[in-house]
Structures are given as structure tokens and as C-alpha cells.
mmCIF file of C-alpha atoms in Angstrom:
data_model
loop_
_atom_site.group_PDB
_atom_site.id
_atom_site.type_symbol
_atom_site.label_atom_id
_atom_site.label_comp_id
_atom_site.label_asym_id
_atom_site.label_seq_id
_atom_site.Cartn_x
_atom_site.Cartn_y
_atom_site.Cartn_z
ATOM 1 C CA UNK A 1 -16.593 21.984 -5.153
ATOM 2 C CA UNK A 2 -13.073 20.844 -4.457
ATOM 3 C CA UNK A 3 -12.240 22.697 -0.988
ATOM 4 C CA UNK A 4 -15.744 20.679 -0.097
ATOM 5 C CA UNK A 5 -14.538 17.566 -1.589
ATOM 6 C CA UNK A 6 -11.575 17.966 0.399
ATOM 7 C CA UNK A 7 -13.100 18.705 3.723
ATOM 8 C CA UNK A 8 -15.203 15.693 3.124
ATOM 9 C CA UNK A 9 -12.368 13.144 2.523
ATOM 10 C CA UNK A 10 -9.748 14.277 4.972
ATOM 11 C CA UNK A 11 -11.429 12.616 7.962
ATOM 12 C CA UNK A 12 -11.841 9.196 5.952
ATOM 13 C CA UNK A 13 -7.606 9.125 5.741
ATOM 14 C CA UNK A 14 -7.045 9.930 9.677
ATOM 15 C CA UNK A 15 -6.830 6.561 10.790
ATOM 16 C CA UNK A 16 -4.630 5.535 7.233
ATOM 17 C CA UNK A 17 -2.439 8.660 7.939
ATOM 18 C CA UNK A 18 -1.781 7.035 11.532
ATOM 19 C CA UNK A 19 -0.903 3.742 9.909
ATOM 20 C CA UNK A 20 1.470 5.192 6.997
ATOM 21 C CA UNK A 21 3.159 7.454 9.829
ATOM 22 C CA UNK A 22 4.519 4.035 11.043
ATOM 23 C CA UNK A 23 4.692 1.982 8.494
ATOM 24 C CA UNK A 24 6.305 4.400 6.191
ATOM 25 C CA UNK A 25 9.002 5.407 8.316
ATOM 26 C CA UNK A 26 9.622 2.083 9.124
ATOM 27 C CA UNK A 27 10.476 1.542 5.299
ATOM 28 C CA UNK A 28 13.052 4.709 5.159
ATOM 29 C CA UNK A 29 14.648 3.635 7.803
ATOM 30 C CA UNK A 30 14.827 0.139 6.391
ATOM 31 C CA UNK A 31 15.960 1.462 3.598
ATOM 32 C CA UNK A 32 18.541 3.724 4.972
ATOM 33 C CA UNK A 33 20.175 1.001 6.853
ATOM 34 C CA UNK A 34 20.368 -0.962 3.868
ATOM 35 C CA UNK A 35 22.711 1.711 2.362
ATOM 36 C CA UNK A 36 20.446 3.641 0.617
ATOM 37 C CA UNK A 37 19.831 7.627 1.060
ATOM 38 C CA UNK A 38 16.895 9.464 1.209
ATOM 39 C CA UNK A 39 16.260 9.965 -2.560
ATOM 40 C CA UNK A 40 15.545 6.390 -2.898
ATOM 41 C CA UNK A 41 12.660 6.036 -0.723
ATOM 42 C CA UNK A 42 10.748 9.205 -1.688
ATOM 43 C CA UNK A 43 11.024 8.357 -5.451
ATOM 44 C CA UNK A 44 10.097 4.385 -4.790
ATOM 45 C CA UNK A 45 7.084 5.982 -2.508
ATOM 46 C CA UNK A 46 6.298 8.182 -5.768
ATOM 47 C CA UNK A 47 6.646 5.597 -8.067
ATOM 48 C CA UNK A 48 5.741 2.145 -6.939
ATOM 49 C CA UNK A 49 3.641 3.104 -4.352
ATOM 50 C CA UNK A 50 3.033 -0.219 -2.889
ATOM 51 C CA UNK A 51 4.124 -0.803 0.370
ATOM 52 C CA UNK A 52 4.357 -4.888 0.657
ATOM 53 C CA UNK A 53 6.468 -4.425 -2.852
ATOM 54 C CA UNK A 54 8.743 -1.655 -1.817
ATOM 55 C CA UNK A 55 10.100 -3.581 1.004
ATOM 56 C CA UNK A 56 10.692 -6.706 -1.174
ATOM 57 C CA UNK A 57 12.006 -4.328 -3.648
ATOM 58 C CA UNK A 58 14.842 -3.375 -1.231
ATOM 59 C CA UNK A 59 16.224 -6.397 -1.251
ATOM 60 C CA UNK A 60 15.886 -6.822 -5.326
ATOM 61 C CA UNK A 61 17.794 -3.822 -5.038
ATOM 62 C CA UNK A 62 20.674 -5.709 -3.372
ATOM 63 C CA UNK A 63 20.505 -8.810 -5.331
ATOM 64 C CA UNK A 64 22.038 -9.914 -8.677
ATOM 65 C CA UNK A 65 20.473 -7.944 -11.910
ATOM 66 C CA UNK A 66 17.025 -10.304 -12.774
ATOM 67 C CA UNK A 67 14.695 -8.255 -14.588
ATOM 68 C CA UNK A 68 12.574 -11.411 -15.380
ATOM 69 C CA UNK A 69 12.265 -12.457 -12.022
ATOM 70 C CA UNK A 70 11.681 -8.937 -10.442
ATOM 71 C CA UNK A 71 9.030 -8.196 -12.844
ATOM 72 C CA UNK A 72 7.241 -11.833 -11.914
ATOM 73 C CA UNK A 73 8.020 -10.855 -8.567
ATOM 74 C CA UNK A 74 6.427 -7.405 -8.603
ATOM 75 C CA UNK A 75 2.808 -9.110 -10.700
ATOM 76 C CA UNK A 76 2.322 -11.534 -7.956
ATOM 77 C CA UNK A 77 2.668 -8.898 -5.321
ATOM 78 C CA UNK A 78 0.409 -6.221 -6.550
ATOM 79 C CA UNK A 79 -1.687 -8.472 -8.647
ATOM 80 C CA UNK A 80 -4.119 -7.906 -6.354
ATOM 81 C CA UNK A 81 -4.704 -4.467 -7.832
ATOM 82 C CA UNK A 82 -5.999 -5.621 -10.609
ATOM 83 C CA UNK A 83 -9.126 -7.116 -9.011
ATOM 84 C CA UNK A 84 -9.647 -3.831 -7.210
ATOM 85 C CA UNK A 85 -9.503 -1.997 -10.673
ATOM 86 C CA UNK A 86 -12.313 -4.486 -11.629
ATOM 87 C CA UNK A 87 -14.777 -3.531 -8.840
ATOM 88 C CA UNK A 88 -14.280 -0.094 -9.335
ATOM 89 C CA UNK A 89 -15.354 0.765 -13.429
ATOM 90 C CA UNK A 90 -18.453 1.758 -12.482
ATOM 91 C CA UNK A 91 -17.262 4.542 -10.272
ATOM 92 C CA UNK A 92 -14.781 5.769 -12.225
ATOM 93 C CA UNK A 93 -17.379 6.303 -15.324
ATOM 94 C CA UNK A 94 -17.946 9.586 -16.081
ATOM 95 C CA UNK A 95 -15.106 11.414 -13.551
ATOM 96 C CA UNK A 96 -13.083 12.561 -16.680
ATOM 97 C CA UNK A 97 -9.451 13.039 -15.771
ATOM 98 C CA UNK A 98 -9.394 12.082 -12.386
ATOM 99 C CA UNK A 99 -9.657 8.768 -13.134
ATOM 100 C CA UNK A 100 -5.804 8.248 -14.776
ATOM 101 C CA UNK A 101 -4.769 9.438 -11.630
ATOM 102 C CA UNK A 102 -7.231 7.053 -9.478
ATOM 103 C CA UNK A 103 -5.774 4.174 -11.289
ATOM 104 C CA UNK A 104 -2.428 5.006 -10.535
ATOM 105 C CA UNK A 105 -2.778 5.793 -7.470
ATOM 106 C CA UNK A 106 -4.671 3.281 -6.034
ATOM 107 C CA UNK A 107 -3.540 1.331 -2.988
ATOM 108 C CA UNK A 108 -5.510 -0.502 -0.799
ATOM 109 C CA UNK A 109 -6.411 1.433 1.657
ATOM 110 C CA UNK A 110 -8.010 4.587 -0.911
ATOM 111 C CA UNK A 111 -9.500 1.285 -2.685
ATOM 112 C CA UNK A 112 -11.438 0.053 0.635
ATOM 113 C CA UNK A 113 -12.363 3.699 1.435
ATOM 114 C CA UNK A 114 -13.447 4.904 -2.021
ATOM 115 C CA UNK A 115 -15.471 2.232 -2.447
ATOM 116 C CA UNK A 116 -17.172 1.506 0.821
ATOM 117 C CA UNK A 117 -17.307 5.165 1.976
ATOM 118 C CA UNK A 118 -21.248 7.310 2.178
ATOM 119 C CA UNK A 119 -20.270 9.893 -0.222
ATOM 120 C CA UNK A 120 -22.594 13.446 0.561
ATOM 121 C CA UNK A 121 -24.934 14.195 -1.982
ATOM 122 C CA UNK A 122 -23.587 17.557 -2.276
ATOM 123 C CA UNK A 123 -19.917 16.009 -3.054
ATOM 124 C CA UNK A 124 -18.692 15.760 -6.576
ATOM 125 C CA UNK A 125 -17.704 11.702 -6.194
ATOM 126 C CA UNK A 126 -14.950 12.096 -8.856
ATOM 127 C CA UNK A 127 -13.018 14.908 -6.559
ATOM 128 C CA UNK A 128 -13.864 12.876 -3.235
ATOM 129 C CA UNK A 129 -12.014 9.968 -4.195
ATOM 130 C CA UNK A 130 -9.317 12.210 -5.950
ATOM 131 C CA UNK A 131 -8.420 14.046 -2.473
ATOM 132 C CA UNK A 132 -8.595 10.066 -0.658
ATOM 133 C CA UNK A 133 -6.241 8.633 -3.162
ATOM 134 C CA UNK A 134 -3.951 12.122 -2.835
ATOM 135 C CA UNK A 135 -3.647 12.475 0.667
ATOM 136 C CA UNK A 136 -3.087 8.579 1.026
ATOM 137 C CA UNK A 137 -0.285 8.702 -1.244
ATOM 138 C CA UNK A 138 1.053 12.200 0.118
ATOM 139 C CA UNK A 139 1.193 10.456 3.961
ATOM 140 C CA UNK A 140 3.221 7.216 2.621
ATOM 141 C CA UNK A 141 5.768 9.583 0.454
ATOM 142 C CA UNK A 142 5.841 11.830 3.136
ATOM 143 C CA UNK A 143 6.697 9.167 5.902
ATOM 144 C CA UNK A 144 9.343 6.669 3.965
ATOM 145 C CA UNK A 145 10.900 9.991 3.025
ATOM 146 C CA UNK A 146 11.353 11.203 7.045
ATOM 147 C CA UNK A 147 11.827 8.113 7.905
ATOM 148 C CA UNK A 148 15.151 8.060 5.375
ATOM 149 C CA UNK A 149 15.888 11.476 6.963
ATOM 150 C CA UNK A 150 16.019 10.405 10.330
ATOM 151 C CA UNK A 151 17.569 6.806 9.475
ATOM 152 C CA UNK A 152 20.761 8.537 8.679
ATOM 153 C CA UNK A 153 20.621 11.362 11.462
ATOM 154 C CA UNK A 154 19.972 9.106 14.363
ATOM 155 C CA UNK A 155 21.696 6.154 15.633
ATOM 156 C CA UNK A 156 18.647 3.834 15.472
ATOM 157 C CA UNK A 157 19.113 -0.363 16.096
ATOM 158 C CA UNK A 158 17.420 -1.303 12.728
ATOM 159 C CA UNK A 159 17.641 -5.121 13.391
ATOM 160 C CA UNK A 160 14.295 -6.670 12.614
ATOM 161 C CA UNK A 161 12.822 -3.325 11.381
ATOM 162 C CA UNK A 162 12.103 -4.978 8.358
ATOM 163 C CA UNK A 163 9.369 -7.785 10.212
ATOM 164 C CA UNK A 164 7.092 -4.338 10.016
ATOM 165 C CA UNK A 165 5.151 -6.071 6.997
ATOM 166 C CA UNK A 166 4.783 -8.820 7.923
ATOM 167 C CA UNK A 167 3.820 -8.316 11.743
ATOM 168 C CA UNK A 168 1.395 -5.751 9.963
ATOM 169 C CA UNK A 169 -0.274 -8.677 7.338
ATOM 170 C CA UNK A 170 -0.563 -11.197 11.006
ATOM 171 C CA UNK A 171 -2.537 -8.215 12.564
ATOM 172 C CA UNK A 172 -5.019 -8.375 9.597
ATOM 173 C CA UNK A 173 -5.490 -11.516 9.103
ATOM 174 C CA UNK A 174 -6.387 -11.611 13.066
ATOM 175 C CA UNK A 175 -8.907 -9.254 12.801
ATOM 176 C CA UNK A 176 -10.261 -11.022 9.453
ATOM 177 C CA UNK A 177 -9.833 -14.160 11.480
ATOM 178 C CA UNK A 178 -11.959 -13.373 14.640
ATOM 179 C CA UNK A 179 -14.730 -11.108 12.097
ATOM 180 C CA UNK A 180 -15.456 -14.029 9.513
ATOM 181 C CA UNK A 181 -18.337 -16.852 10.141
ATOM 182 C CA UNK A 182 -16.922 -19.046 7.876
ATOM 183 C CA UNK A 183 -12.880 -19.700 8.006
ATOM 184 C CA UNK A 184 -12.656 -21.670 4.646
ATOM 185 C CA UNK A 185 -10.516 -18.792 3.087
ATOM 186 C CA UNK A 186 -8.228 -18.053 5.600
ATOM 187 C CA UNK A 187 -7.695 -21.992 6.265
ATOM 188 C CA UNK A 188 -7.490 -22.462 2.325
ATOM 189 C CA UNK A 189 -4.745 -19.432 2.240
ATOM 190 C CA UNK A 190 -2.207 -20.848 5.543
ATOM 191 C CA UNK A 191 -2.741 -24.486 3.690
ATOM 192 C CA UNK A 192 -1.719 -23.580 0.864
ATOM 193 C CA UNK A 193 1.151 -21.514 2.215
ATOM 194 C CA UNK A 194 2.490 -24.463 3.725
ATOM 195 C CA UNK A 195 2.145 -26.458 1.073
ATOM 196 C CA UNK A 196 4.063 -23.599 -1.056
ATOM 197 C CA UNK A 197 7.074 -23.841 1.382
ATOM 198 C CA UNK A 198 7.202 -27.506 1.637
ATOM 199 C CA UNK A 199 7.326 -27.803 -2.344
ATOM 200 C CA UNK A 200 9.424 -24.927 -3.288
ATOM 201 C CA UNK A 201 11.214 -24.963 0.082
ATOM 202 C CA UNK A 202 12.208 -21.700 2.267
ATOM 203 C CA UNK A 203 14.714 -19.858 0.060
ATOM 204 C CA UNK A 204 12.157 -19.835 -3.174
ATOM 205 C CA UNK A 205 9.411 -19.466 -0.688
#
């Protein structure tokens, strides 16, 4: 039941592996030039396991003690989560275990594949998603941890390493861009942005 489970999943997480290669080794190295060793990014990877707050987290890191703002900080990032938990009750029903784990573990992309993804008949659902949240996490650990590896082997130009996020949020928002019919949402979200940075201004931005 689970070897099957697993064989079905793997090929879901090839093209996230491919993305968390990158992306994750971008964020050791980030965080390697930022004076932190190795340790630090494979027990943030572990622990947060949220990529968009991990890099912001760096820089918390570096900044004046604020637990009150950090913890506001880290709510709006991955507050998204919480309307992913929402969508998914119904499959987590009945999966036992597994499911304390799911929650934890879930990121966005095991969210988008666990719930969009054909599931065999002959696959126990519980273990499928189990083995999609697993290997997601075990690429992004496994990636910000080489990349903190290699950060402080190799003499690598980290200047701008840290636009990785970002450049990587433009790219979606592209492709949701030239997908949608109507644009109302992703006009609504850049108008608001502005609006954001014009009130609160570019340092509270």
C-alpha cells in the first residue's frame, strides 16, 4: 500500500523538485552570505517551511529583537495557509494520523497537487498525499541545506541572490496574468499594492 502510494506520487513532485533545487539553494546561499552557517537553513527548512517567510525571516534575523512585529509579520505571510487548510477538511477526514503531519507540512505546492491531482483507485488517498507533502518538504530541506554547504565552500557573487522570490512571485503572476479571462483580481491586487506603498511608504512597505 505505501511503496504503491509512493510510486504514485513521486512523478506529481518532479517538476516541484526542479523548482525547490533552485529556489532552495538560492536561500542557503542567501543565507550563508548573510553570516549564517549551514545549521540555520536546514533547521528553518525543517521548521518554518515556508519559503516567501524564510527569506524575510533572514533579515528578522538581522534586525533589532521584535517578537510582536515578527509574529504579525510571519501571519500575514503564511496566512494564506489557512485558507488552504479550509479547502482541504474533507480530504483529510478519515486518514487517521497522517493528517497532523499534512497540516504541518503543507506548502503550496503539496496543497495545489493534493488537491487537484487524479488519485488511482487502487491508492490509499491518505498515504498519496503523505509521500507528496514528504518528498516536497525533503527537496526544499535538502536544497537550502546544499545550498548553505556550497555558499561557504565556493566563492559565489551573492549580490541580488536574494530578488529569487520575488522574480519567482512576477513569473506567476505572468502566467496567472496571460491564463485568466477576467483581470479584476490581479488589477485589484497591483492597486492595492500601490496604494499600500504610497500610504505606508517604502520602508514599512
Amino acid at each position: 500500500m505505501k511503496r504503491k502510494a509512493l510510486k504514485a506520487a513521486f512523478p506529481h513532485t518532479i517538476p516541484i523538485m526542479t523548482g525547490f533545487m533552485f529556489l532552495g539553494m538560492a536561500y542557503g546561499i542567501y543565507m550563508n552570505a548573510s553570516g549564517f552557517s549551514f545549521i540555520y537553513p536546514l533547521c528553518m527548512s525543517l521548521l518554518i517551511y515556508g519559503g516567501s517567510l524564510e527569506f524575510v525571516a533572514v533579515e528578522m534575523l538581522l534586525s533589532p529583537f521584535a517578537p510582536i512585529q515578527v509574529f504579525i509579520m510571519a501571519l500575514l505571510i503564511q496566512a494564506r495557509h489557512l485558507f488552504y487548510g479550509l479547502s482541504m477538511l474533507d480530504k483529510y477526514k478519515g486518514i487517521g494520523w497522517k493528517k497532523f503531519y499534512l497540516i504541518y507540512g503543507m506548502c503550496d505546492e503539496s496543497f495545489s497537487v493534493n488537491y487537484t491531482a487524479d488519485i488511482p483507485g487502487d491508492v490509499d488517498p491518505g498515504w498519496f498525499m503523505f509521500f507528496v507533502t514528504l518528498l516536497d518538504q525533503f527537496y526544499w530541506v535538502a536544497s537550502a541545506t546544499f545550498g548553505g554547504v556550497i555558499g561557504s565552500l565556493l566563492p559565489i557573487n551573492t549580490e541580488g541572490i536574494s530578488f529569487v522570490m520575488t522574480a519567482m512571485f512576477v513569473v506567476i503572476f505572468m502566467d496567472q496574468w496571460l491564463k485568466e479571462k477576467n483581470h479584476t483580481s490581479s488589477l485589484l491586487g497591483l492597486g492595492i499594492s500601490f496604494l499600500c506603498l504610497l500610504v505606508f511608504g517604502p520602508d514599512s512597505f
